[in-house]
Amino acid sequence: MTSPAMTAALSHPASRAGGFETYRSLCELHRQAGTIGSISALLNWDQETYMPHNAAAHRSDQQELIARLHHEAITSPRLGDLLAACEADRELTADPIIAADLREMRRDYTRATKLSSDLVAELAKVTSQAQEVWKEARSRPMGSAGLGKSGDFAMFLPSLERVMELTRRKAECYGFASGGELYDALIDEYEPGATARMIEQTFTPLRDRLSGLVKSLSSSHRKPDESVLRERIDPARQHEFGQQVLRAMGFDFNAGRLDTTTHPFCSGMAPGDTRLTTRYRDETFTDALYGSMHEAGHGLYEQGLPKQQLIAGLPAFGRPLASSISLGIHESQSRMWENFVGRSREFWEWCLPIAQRTLGGSLTSRSVDDLYHAVNTARPSLIRVEADEATYNLHVMLRFELERGLISGDLPVKDLPGEWNARVKSYLGLEVPDDRRGVLQDVHWSFGLIGYFPTYTLGNLYAAQFWETINQQIPDLKAQMQRGDFLPLKTWLNTNIHTHGRRYHAGELCQNLTGKPLSADPLMRHLEGKLRPIYT
């Protein structure tokens, strides 16, 4: 919980002169840079939602210019001089809040100044163009030989090769520790301090444990009935239903919105402005439900960050202490709401009557157990964002291995579909029918988000470990969820995770909250404890 000292430090008045005025100037430059970044985020949100197709060429020019301006702002010599002066001021660094802010500002400045504005601008332009090519390639028919199939990786190949080339250049500029590898520089952008070797050491034993669990469940004679999920429901009613769930979770629609896109995402672009997106299809209404809950978990984190508050007496927006710790922690929030809440029996005890009223159809004759068992079916599937909890991390591990090969050069981009399909067969036992349901299913590589995927599994691990602590500290949490009272859970997350911004590193926060370093054991206890009773 937040201590009285922490609360005071977040809002104490700016009473010091001299060094504090230097710090004030430094924070103002970060606020200005944050505002430029929020413009880029707004342009990207528009491109992924409502932008006309023919606007794509000019949008890439806009993103190129904004990226250049943002990079020049965060690498300006004046910002560097102010930062150095603040670091040399003992009175400032004696304040633990300011010291943490300066520590993270230094990290950001050091990384940013390793890149040229030309490279940053070119990456922004190329990835903006690649996003549009990806959309078209993903939906393009495979031709007469692939009747009913879609996705054309060959169309996307030149764009992806260019994105990978620029991303390698970026990684080379960042550099990596002796004994490491180029991919480490990219992972560190999303999960500070993590390396490919560390992730491999976590993923390998986890993969074996997950594979064993999935194999055991698959051999069970009792299988959940998934027919309840095959009800065809109009997307407009699904949208209304999802909004009711998100409001109950505590997402503030006066400070955000929910729209549709090709690949769902959340953008916490500015104070009071957090945008969520989802996607609908007539069948399997829970895909949209859980996609929306997942993005709303991200959204609650963004709305819970102190962007509109004062930290050390100064406006927080744009500063590290008003931004998220890491994508692993960010994903812990989305996966917690999606899975630990949304796939619980208690959630459906509250939510089923709402679903029956809003969605109708055969749901009106279904029971809580029908829904609870159906949404917890463990069955290998092709699409990561639609995967169940037991198999989801296998999708992530596959992408981690492919990215590692792409960045090292061991895997040529042109060979990506074949390697993808082979690993899906090996890990999930499935044949990939087309590129849309294979290598083109994720938007991340068109954005240049290389090194992002491992954070999804790290998020699952953090979520499970946090969840055990939350249940210890909120003993009646299950009863609250049965009533649809999610405020105590949201408050716990706001108080213990969101409000700190980047004051703590991810591993430090985990140790502080749970008393233990990150471990796979809580996740396996969660999966075993929930899934085995359903299958026996």
Coordinates of C-alpha atoms in Angstrom, one line a residue:
M1 CA 0.0 0.0 0.0
T2 CA 1.1 3.6 -0.5
S3 CA 2.8 5.0 2.6
P4 CA 1.9 8.5 4.0
A5 CA 5.4 9.5 3.0
M6 CA 4.8 8.5 -0.6
T7 CA 1.5 10.3 -0.7
A8 CA 3.1 13.4 0.6
A9 CA 6.0 13.1 -1.9
L10 CA 3.6 12.9 -4.8
S11 CA 2.0 16.3 -4.1
H12 CA 4.4 18.3 -1.8
P13 CA 4.7 22.0 -3.0
A14 CA 7.8 23.1 -4.8
S15 CA 9.4 25.0 -2.0
R16 CA 13.0 24.8 -2.9
A17 CA 14.9 27.2 -5.1
G18 CA 18.1 26.9 -7.2
G19 CA 18.4 23.2 -8.0
F20 CA 14.7 22.7 -7.8
E21 CA 14.1 25.3 -10.5
T22 CA 16.5 23.4 -12.7
Y23 CA 14.5 20.3 -12.0
R24 CA 11.3 22.2 -12.9
S25 CA 12.8 23.2 -16.2
L26 CA 13.8 19.6 -16.9
C27 CA 10.3 18.3 -16.1
E28 CA 8.8 21.0 -18.4
L29 CA 11.0 19.7 -21.3
H30 CA 9.7 16.2 -20.6
R31 CA 6.1 17.4 -20.6
Q32 CA 6.6 19.1 -24.0
A33 CA 8.2 15.9 -25.4
G34 CA 5.3 13.8 -23.9
T35 CA 2.8 16.1 -25.7
I36 CA 4.6 15.5 -29.0
G37 CA 4.5 11.8 -28.3
S38 CA 0.8 12.0 -27.6
I39 CA 0.2 13.5 -31.1
S40 CA 2.0 10.6 -32.7
A41 CA -0.2 8.2 -30.6
L42 CA -3.3 10.0 -31.8
L43 CA -2.2 9.7 -35.4
N44 CA -1.6 6.0 -35.0
W45 CA -4.9 5.4 -33.3
D46 CA -6.7 7.2 -36.2
Q47 CA -4.7 5.1 -38.7
E48 CA -5.8 1.9 -37.0
T49 CA -9.5 2.9 -36.7
Y50 CA -11.1 5.5 -38.9
M51 CA -8.4 6.8 -41.3
P52 CA -9.4 6.5 -45.0
H53 CA -7.2 4.1 -46.9
N54 CA -6.1 6.7 -49.4
A55 CA -4.7 8.9 -46.6
A56 CA -2.0 6.3 -45.8
A57 CA 0.8 7.9 -47.9
H58 CA 0.4 11.3 -46.2
R59 CA 0.0 9.7 -42.8
S60 CA 3.5 8.1 -43.1
D61 CA 4.9 11.6 -43.8
Q62 CA 3.1 13.0 -40.7
Q63 CA 4.5 10.2 -38.6
E64 CA 8.0 10.7 -40.0
L65 CA 7.9 14.4 -39.0
I66 CA 6.4 13.8 -35.6
A67 CA 9.0 11.1 -34.8
R68 CA 11.8 13.4 -35.8
L69 CA 10.4 16.3 -33.6
H70 CA 9.9 13.9 -30.7
H71 CA 13.4 12.5 -30.9
E72 CA 15.0 15.9 -31.1
A73 CA 13.0 16.9 -28.0
I74 CA 14.1 14.0 -25.9
T75 CA 17.7 14.2 -27.0
S76 CA 18.2 18.0 -26.9
P77 CA 21.5 19.2 -25.4
R78 CA 19.6 21.5 -23.1
L79 CA 17.7 18.5 -21.6
G80 CA 21.0 16.7 -21.2
D81 CA 22.6 19.7 -19.4
L82 CA 19.6 20.1 -17.1
L83 CA 19.6 16.4 -16.3
A84 CA 23.3 16.4 -15.4
A85 CA 22.9 19.5 -13.2
C86 CA 20.0 17.8 -11.3
E87 CA 22.0 14.6 -10.9
A88 CA 24.9 16.6 -9.3
D89 CA 22.5 18.3 -6.8
R90 CA 22.7 16.4 -3.6
E91 CA 19.6 18.0 -2.2
L92 CA 17.5 16.8 -5.2
T93 CA 19.0 13.3 -5.2
A94 CA 18.4 12.9 -1.5
D95 CA 14.6 12.9 -2.3
P96 CA 13.8 9.2 -3.2
I97 CA 11.0 10.3 -5.5
I98 CA 13.1 12.8 -7.5
A99 CA 16.0 10.4 -7.4
A100 CA 13.9 7.7 -9.1
D101 CA 12.6 10.2 -11.7
L102 CA 16.2 11.3 -12.5
R103 CA 17.4 7.7 -12.7
E104 CA 14.8 6.8 -15.3
M105 CA 15.3 10.1 -17.2
R106 CA 18.9 9.2 -17.5
R107 CA 18.1 5.7 -18.8
D108 CA 15.8 7.2 -21.4
Y109 CA 18.2 9.9 -22.4
T110 CA 21.1 7.5 -22.8
R111 CA 19.2 5.2 -25.0
A112 CA 17.6 7.9 -27.1
T113 CA 20.9 9.7 -27.8
K114 CA 22.3 6.5 -29.3
L115 CA 19.9 6.8 -32.2
S116 CA 20.0 9.4 -34.9
S117 CA 16.9 11.5 -35.7
D118 CA 17.2 10.3 -39.3
L119 CA 16.9 6.6 -38.2
V120 CA 14.0 7.3 -35.9
A121 CA 12.2 9.3 -38.6
E122 CA 12.8 6.6 -41.2
L123 CA 11.5 3.9 -38.9
A124 CA 8.4 5.8 -38.2
K125 CA 7.7 6.3 -41.9
V126 CA 8.5 2.8 -43.0
T127 CA 6.4 1.2 -40.2
S128 CA 3.5 3.5 -40.9
Q129 CA 3.6 2.3 -44.5
A130 CA 4.1 -1.4 -43.5
Q131 CA 1.0 -1.3 -41.3
E132 CA -1.1 -0.6 -44.4
V133 CA 0.6 -3.3 -46.5
W134 CA 0.1 -5.8 -43.6
K135 CA -3.6 -5.0 -43.5
E136 CA -4.0 -5.6 -47.3
A137 CA -1.8 -8.7 -47.3
R138 CA -3.6 -10.2 -44.4
S139 CA -7.0 -10.0 -46.1
R140 CA -5.9 -10.7 -49.6
P141 CA -7.2 -14.0 -51.1
M142 CA -4.6 -16.7 -51.7
G143 CA -5.8 -17.3 -55.2
S144 CA -7.8 -20.1 -56.9
A145 CA -5.6 -22.8 -55.4
G146 CA -6.4 -21.5 -51.9
L147 CA -10.2 -21.1 -52.2
G148 CA -11.6 -19.8 -49.0
K149 CA -8.1 -19.0 -47.7
S150 CA -6.5 -15.6 -47.3
G151 CA -3.2 -13.9 -46.5
D152 CA -0.4 -13.2 -48.8
F153 CA 3.0 -13.1 -47.0
A154 CA 4.8 -12.4 -50.3
M155 CA 3.1 -9.1 -50.6
F156 CA 4.2 -8.1 -47.1
L157 CA 7.8 -9.5 -47.5
P158 CA 9.5 -6.4 -48.8
S159 CA 8.0 -4.2 -46.1
L160 CA 8.9 -6.6 -43.4
E161 CA 12.5 -7.0 -44.7
R162 CA 12.9 -3.2 -44.6
V163 CA 11.4 -3.0 -41.0
M164 CA 13.8 -5.8 -39.9
E165 CA 16.8 -4.1 -41.5
L166 CA 16.1 -0.8 -39.7
T167 CA 15.3 -2.6 -36.5
R168 CA 18.7 -4.3 -36.5
R169 CA 20.3 -0.9 -37.1
K170 CA 18.5 0.4 -34.1
A171 CA 19.6 -2.5 -32.0
E172 CA 23.2 -2.1 -33.1
C173 CA 23.0 1.6 -32.0
Y174 CA 21.7 0.6 -28.6
G175 CA 24.4 -2.1 -28.1
F176 CA 24.3 -5.0 -25.7
A177 CA 26.4 -6.4 -22.8
S178 CA 29.4 -8.6 -23.4
G179 CA 28.3 -12.2 -23.7
G180 CA 24.8 -11.2 -24.9
E181 CA 23.2 -10.9 -28.3
L182 CA 21.7 -8.2 -30.5
Y183 CA 18.2 -9.2 -29.6
D184 CA 18.9 -8.1 -26.0
A185 CA 19.0 -4.5 -27.0
L186 CA 15.4 -4.7 -28.3
I187 CA 14.0 -6.7 -25.4
D188 CA 15.5 -4.1 -23.0
E189 CA 13.3 -1.5 -24.7
Y190 CA 10.1 -3.2 -23.5
E191 CA 11.3 -5.1 -20.4
P192 CA 14.3 -3.2 -18.9
G193 CA 17.0 -5.5 -17.7
A194 CA 15.8 -8.6 -19.4
T195 CA 17.9 -10.6 -21.9
A196 CA 17.2 -13.3 -24.4
R197 CA 19.1 -15.8 -22.3
M198 CA 17.2 -14.9 -19.1
I199 CA 13.9 -15.3 -21.0
E200 CA 15.0 -18.6 -22.5
Q201 CA 15.9 -19.9 -19.0
T202 CA 12.3 -19.0 -17.9
F203 CA 10.5 -20.2 -21.0
T204 CA 12.1 -23.6 -21.5
P205 CA 11.0 -25.3 -18.2
L206 CA 7.7 -23.5 -18.4
R207 CA 7.1 -24.8 -21.9
D208 CA 7.7 -28.4 -20.7
R209 CA 5.3 -27.9 -17.8
L210 CA 2.6 -26.4 -20.0
S211 CA 3.0 -29.1 -22.7
G212 CA 2.6 -31.7 -20.0
L213 CA -0.5 -30.1 -18.6
V214 CA -2.1 -29.7 -22.1
K215 CA -1.3 -33.3 -23.0
S216 CA -2.8 -34.6 -19.7
L217 CA -6.0 -32.6 -20.3
S218 CA -6.3 -33.7 -23.9
S219 CA -6.2 -37.3 -22.8
S220 CA -9.1 -36.8 -20.4
H221 CA -12.4 -38.5 -21.4
R222 CA -14.3 -35.5 -20.1
K223 CA -14.3 -32.4 -22.3
P224 CA -16.1 -29.1 -21.8
D225 CA -19.0 -28.4 -24.0
E226 CA -18.2 -25.4 -26.1
S227 CA -21.5 -25.2 -28.0
V228 CA -22.6 -22.2 -25.8
L229 CA -19.9 -20.1 -27.4
R230 CA -21.1 -20.8 -31.0
E231 CA -24.2 -18.6 -30.6
R232 CA -24.3 -16.1 -33.5
I233 CA -24.7 -12.6 -31.9
D234 CA -25.0 -9.3 -33.6
P235 CA -21.8 -7.2 -33.1
A236 CA -23.9 -4.2 -31.9
R237 CA -25.2 -6.2 -29.0
Q238 CA -21.8 -7.6 -28.3
H239 CA -20.5 -4.0 -28.1
E240 CA -23.2 -3.0 -25.7
F241 CA -22.4 -6.0 -23.5
G242 CA -18.7 -5.3 -23.5
Q243 CA -19.3 -1.7 -22.5
Q244 CA -21.3 -2.9 -19.5
V245 CA -18.5 -5.2 -18.4
L246 CA -15.9 -2.5 -18.9
R247 CA -17.8 0.0 -16.8
A248 CA -18.1 -2.5 -14.0
M249 CA -14.4 -3.0 -14.1
G250 CA -14.0 0.7 -13.5
F251 CA -12.9 1.9 -16.9
D252 CA -13.8 5.6 -17.2
F253 CA -15.5 6.3 -20.5
N254 CA -15.3 10.0 -19.8
A255 CA -11.6 9.6 -20.1
G256 CA -11.5 7.0 -22.8
R257 CA -13.5 5.2 -25.5
L258 CA -13.9 1.8 -27.2
D259 CA -13.7 1.4 -31.0
T260 CA -13.0 -1.4 -33.5
T261 CA -9.9 -2.3 -35.4
T262 CA -8.1 -5.1 -37.3
H263 CA -5.9 -6.0 -34.3
P264 CA -7.0 -4.8 -30.8
F265 CA -4.8 -2.5 -28.8
C266 CA -4.9 0.2 -26.1
S267 CA -3.3 3.6 -26.3
G268 CA -2.9 5.7 -23.2
M269 CA -2.0 8.6 -25.2
A270 CA -2.5 11.6 -22.9
P271 CA -4.0 12.6 -19.5
G272 CA -7.7 12.0 -19.6
D273 CA -7.5 10.2 -23.0
T274 CA -7.1 6.4 -23.1
R275 CA -8.3 4.7 -26.2
L276 CA -9.3 1.0 -26.4
T277 CA -10.0 -1.0 -29.5
T278 CA -11.6 -4.5 -30.1
R279 CA -12.9 -6.6 -32.9
Y280 CA -16.2 -8.5 -33.3
R281 CA -17.4 -11.5 -35.3
D282 CA -20.9 -13.0 -35.3
E283 CA -19.8 -16.2 -33.6
T284 CA -17.8 -16.9 -30.4
F285 CA -18.9 -13.7 -28.6
T286 CA -16.4 -14.3 -25.9
D287 CA -13.5 -13.5 -28.3
A288 CA -14.6 -9.9 -28.3
L289 CA -15.5 -9.9 -24.6
Y290 CA -12.1 -11.1 -23.6
G291 CA -10.3 -9.0 -26.1
S292 CA -12.1 -5.9 -24.7
M293 CA -11.4 -7.0 -21.1
H294 CA -7.7 -7.5 -22.0
E295 CA -7.4 -4.0 -23.5
A296 CA -9.4 -2.5 -20.6
G297 CA -6.9 -4.0 -18.2
H298 CA -4.2 -2.0 -20.1
G299 CA -6.6 1.0 -20.0
L300 CA -7.1 0.8 -16.3
Y301 CA -3.3 0.9 -15.8
E302 CA -3.1 3.9 -18.1
Q303 CA -5.9 5.7 -16.3
G304 CA -4.4 4.7 -12.9
L305 CA -1.0 6.3 -13.7
P306 CA -0.5 9.7 -12.1
K307 CA -0.5 11.6 -15.4
Q308 CA -2.9 14.3 -14.1
Q309 CA -1.3 14.6 -10.6
L310 CA 1.6 16.5 -9.2
I311 CA 4.8 14.6 -8.3
A312 CA 7.3 16.4 -6.2
G313 CA 5.0 19.4 -6.6
L314 CA 5.3 19.4 -10.5
P315 CA 2.9 18.2 -13.2
A316 CA 3.7 14.5 -13.8
F317 CA 2.8 14.0 -17.5
G318 CA 5.7 13.2 -19.7
R319 CA 7.9 12.1 -16.8
P320 CA 9.0 8.5 -16.0
L321 CA 7.1 8.4 -12.7
A322 CA 3.9 8.9 -14.7
S323 CA 4.5 6.1 -17.1
S324 CA 4.4 2.3 -16.9
I325 CA 7.2 0.2 -15.5
S326 CA 7.5 -2.4 -18.3
L327 CA 5.4 -4.2 -20.8
G328 CA 5.6 -7.3 -18.6
I329 CA 3.9 -5.4 -15.8
H330 CA 1.5 -3.8 -18.3
E331 CA 0.6 -7.2 -19.6
S332 CA 0.1 -8.5 -16.1
Q333 CA -2.8 -6.1 -15.7
S334 CA -4.5 -7.0 -19.0
R335 CA -4.1 -10.7 -18.5
M336 CA -5.3 -10.5 -14.9
W337 CA -8.6 -8.9 -15.9
E338 CA -9.0 -11.1 -19.0
N339 CA -8.2 -14.5 -17.3
F340 CA -8.1 -14.4 -13.5
V341 CA -11.2 -12.3 -13.4
G342 CA -13.0 -12.9 -16.7
R343 CA -12.6 -16.7 -16.8
S344 CA -13.5 -17.2 -13.2
R345 CA -16.7 -18.8 -12.0
E346 CA -17.4 -15.8 -9.8
F347 CA -17.3 -13.5 -12.9
W348 CA -19.9 -15.6 -14.7
E349 CA -22.1 -15.8 -11.6
W350 CA -22.4 -12.0 -11.9
C351 CA -22.1 -11.6 -15.6
L352 CA -24.4 -14.4 -17.0
P353 CA -27.7 -12.6 -16.2
I354 CA -26.3 -9.5 -17.9
A355 CA -25.3 -11.5 -21.0
Q356 CA -28.7 -13.2 -21.1
R357 CA -30.5 -9.8 -21.0
T358 CA -28.2 -8.1 -23.5
L359 CA -27.3 -10.9 -25.9
G360 CA -30.4 -13.2 -25.7
G361 CA -30.6 -16.3 -27.8
S362 CA -29.8 -19.6 -26.4
L363 CA -27.8 -18.0 -23.6
T364 CA -31.1 -17.5 -21.7
S365 CA -31.2 -21.3 -21.1
R366 CA -27.6 -21.7 -20.2
S367 CA -26.0 -22.1 -16.7
V368 CA -23.0 -20.6 -15.0
D369 CA -21.2 -23.9 -15.3
D370 CA -21.9 -24.0 -19.0
L371 CA -20.1 -20.7 -19.5
Y372 CA -17.4 -21.3 -17.0
H373 CA -16.4 -24.7 -18.5
A374 CA -16.6 -23.5 -22.1
V375 CA -14.4 -20.5 -21.6
N376 CA -11.8 -22.6 -19.8
T377 CA -11.4 -25.3 -22.5
A378 CA -7.8 -26.1 -23.1
R379 CA -7.4 -26.8 -26.8
P380 CA -4.6 -25.9 -29.2
S381 CA -5.7 -23.2 -31.7
L382 CA -4.1 -21.2 -34.4
I383 CA -4.8 -17.6 -33.3
R384 CA -2.8 -16.3 -30.3
V385 CA -5.3 -13.7 -29.2
E386 CA -8.0 -16.4 -29.1
A387 CA -5.9 -19.0 -27.3
D388 CA -6.9 -20.5 -24.0
E389 CA -4.7 -19.9 -20.9
A390 CA -3.0 -23.3 -21.0
T391 CA -1.8 -23.0 -24.6
Y392 CA -1.4 -19.2 -24.9
N393 CA 2.2 -19.1 -23.8
L394 CA 3.2 -21.6 -26.4
H395 CA 2.2 -19.0 -29.0
V396 CA 4.4 -16.5 -27.3
M397 CA 7.4 -18.8 -27.1
L398 CA 7.1 -19.6 -30.8
R399 CA 7.3 -15.9 -31.7
F400 CA 10.2 -15.3 -29.3
E401 CA 12.3 -18.0 -31.0
L402 CA 11.4 -16.6 -34.5
E403 CA 12.3 -13.0 -33.5
R404 CA 15.6 -14.2 -32.1
G405 CA 16.5 -15.8 -35.3
L406 CA 15.3 -12.9 -37.4
I407 CA 17.5 -10.4 -35.5
S408 CA 20.6 -12.7 -35.4
G409 CA 20.2 -13.3 -39.1
D410 CA 20.0 -17.1 -38.7
L411 CA 16.4 -16.9 -40.0
P412 CA 16.0 -15.0 -43.3
V413 CA 12.7 -13.1 -43.5
K414 CA 11.6 -15.0 -46.6
D415 CA 11.8 -18.3 -44.7
L416 CA 9.5 -17.0 -41.9
P417 CA 6.2 -18.7 -43.0
G418 CA 7.8 -22.1 -43.3
E419 CA 9.5 -21.8 -39.9
W420 CA 6.2 -20.5 -38.4
N421 CA 4.2 -23.4 -39.8
A422 CA 6.7 -25.9 -38.6
R423 CA 6.8 -24.6 -35.0
V424 CA 3.0 -24.4 -34.9
K425 CA 2.9 -28.1 -35.9
S426 CA 5.6 -29.0 -33.3
Y427 CA 4.2 -27.0 -30.4
L428 CA 0.5 -27.1 -31.0
G429 CA 0.0 -30.1 -33.3
L430 CA -1.8 -28.0 -35.9
E431 CA -1.5 -27.4 -39.6
V432 CA -1.5 -23.7 -40.6
P433 CA -4.1 -23.4 -43.5
D434 CA -3.1 -19.9 -44.7
D435 CA -0.9 -16.9 -43.9
R436 CA -3.8 -14.9 -42.3
R437 CA -4.1 -17.5 -39.6
G438 CA -0.4 -18.0 -39.6
V439 CA 2.5 -15.6 -39.9
L440 CA 0.3 -12.6 -40.7
Q441 CA -2.0 -12.8 -37.7
D442 CA -0.2 -10.2 -35.5
V443 CA 0.3 -6.6 -36.3
H444 CA 3.4 -6.2 -34.1
W445 CA 6.1 -6.7 -36.7
S446 CA 4.6 -4.1 -39.1
F447 CA 4.9 -1.6 -36.2
G448 CA 8.5 -2.6 -35.7
L449 CA 7.7 -4.0 -32.2
I450 CA 10.5 -6.6 -32.1
G451 CA 11.2 -7.8 -28.6
Y452 CA 7.6 -7.2 -27.4
F453 CA 6.2 -10.7 -27.6
P454 CA 8.1 -12.2 -24.6
T455 CA 6.4 -9.7 -22.3
Y456 CA 3.1 -11.4 -22.8
T457 CA 4.3 -14.5 -21.0
L458 CA 6.1 -12.4 -18.4
G459 CA 2.8 -10.7 -17.9
N460 CA 1.1 -14.0 -17.2
L461 CA 3.7 -14.9 -14.6
Y462 CA 3.5 -11.5 -12.9
A463 CA -0.3 -11.7 -12.9
A464 CA -0.4 -15.1 -11.3
Q465 CA 2.0 -14.1 -8.6
F466 CA 0.2 -10.8 -7.9
W467 CA -3.1 -12.6 -7.8
E468 CA -2.1 -14.9 -5.0
T469 CA -1.0 -11.8 -2.9
I470 CA -4.2 -10.0 -3.8
N471 CA -6.4 -12.9 -2.5
Q472 CA -4.4 -12.9 0.7
Q473 CA -4.9 -9.2 1.2
I474 CA -8.5 -9.1 0.0
P475 CA -9.9 -12.4 1.6
D476 CA -13.4 -11.8 0.3
L477 CA -12.4 -11.0 -3.2
K478 CA -14.4 -13.9 -4.7
A479 CA -17.6 -12.8 -3.0
Q480 CA -17.0 -9.3 -4.3
M481 CA -16.6 -10.6 -7.8
Q482 CA -19.8 -12.6 -7.5
R483 CA -21.6 -9.3 -6.8
G484 CA -19.8 -7.5 -9.7
D485 CA -18.0 -5.3 -7.2
F486 CA -14.6 -4.9 -8.8
L487 CA -13.7 -1.6 -7.1
P488 CA -11.6 -3.2 -4.3
L489 CA -9.5 -5.0 -6.9
K490 CA -9.1 -1.9 -9.0
T491 CA -8.2 0.1 -5.9
W492 CA -5.5 -2.4 -4.9
L493 CA -4.0 -2.3 -8.4
N494 CA -4.1 1.5 -8.5
T495 CA -2.5 1.8 -5.0
N496 CA 0.2 -0.9 -5.3
I497 CA 1.1 -0.8 -9.0
H498 CA -0.2 2.0 -11.0
T499 CA 0.5 5.0 -8.9
H500 CA 4.2 4.3 -8.6
G501 CA 4.9 4.8 -12.3
R502 CA 8.5 3.7 -12.9
R503 CA 9.7 4.3 -9.3
Y504 CA 10.5 0.6 -9.1
H505 CA 11.8 -1.9 -11.6
A506 CA 9.6 -4.8 -12.5
G507 CA 11.5 -7.4 -10.4
E508 CA 11.8 -5.0 -7.5
L509 CA 8.0 -4.3 -7.6
C510 CA 7.3 -8.0 -7.7
Q511 CA 9.6 -8.7 -4.7
N512 CA 8.0 -5.7 -2.8
L513 CA 4.4 -6.9 -3.3
T514 CA 4.7 -10.6 -3.1
G515 CA 7.9 -11.1 -1.0
K516 CA 9.3 -13.4 -3.7
P517 CA 11.2 -13.1 -7.0
L518 CA 9.2 -13.9 -10.1
S519 CA 8.4 -17.6 -10.5
A520 CA 6.4 -19.9 -12.8
D521 CA 4.9 -21.8 -9.8
P522 CA 1.9 -19.4 -9.1
L523 CA 0.9 -19.6 -12.8
M524 CA 1.0 -23.4 -12.8
R525 CA -0.9 -23.6 -9.5
H526 CA -3.5 -21.3 -11.1
L527 CA -3.9 -23.4 -14.2
E528 CA -3.7 -26.8 -12.5
G529 CA -6.2 -25.7 -9.8
K530 CA -8.7 -24.5 -12.3
L531 CA -8.4 -26.8 -15.3
R532 CA -8.0 -30.2 -13.7
P533 CA -11.4 -30.1 -11.9
I534 CA -13.1 -29.1 -15.2
Y535 CA -11.6 -32.1 -17.0
T536 CA -12.2 -34.7 -14.3

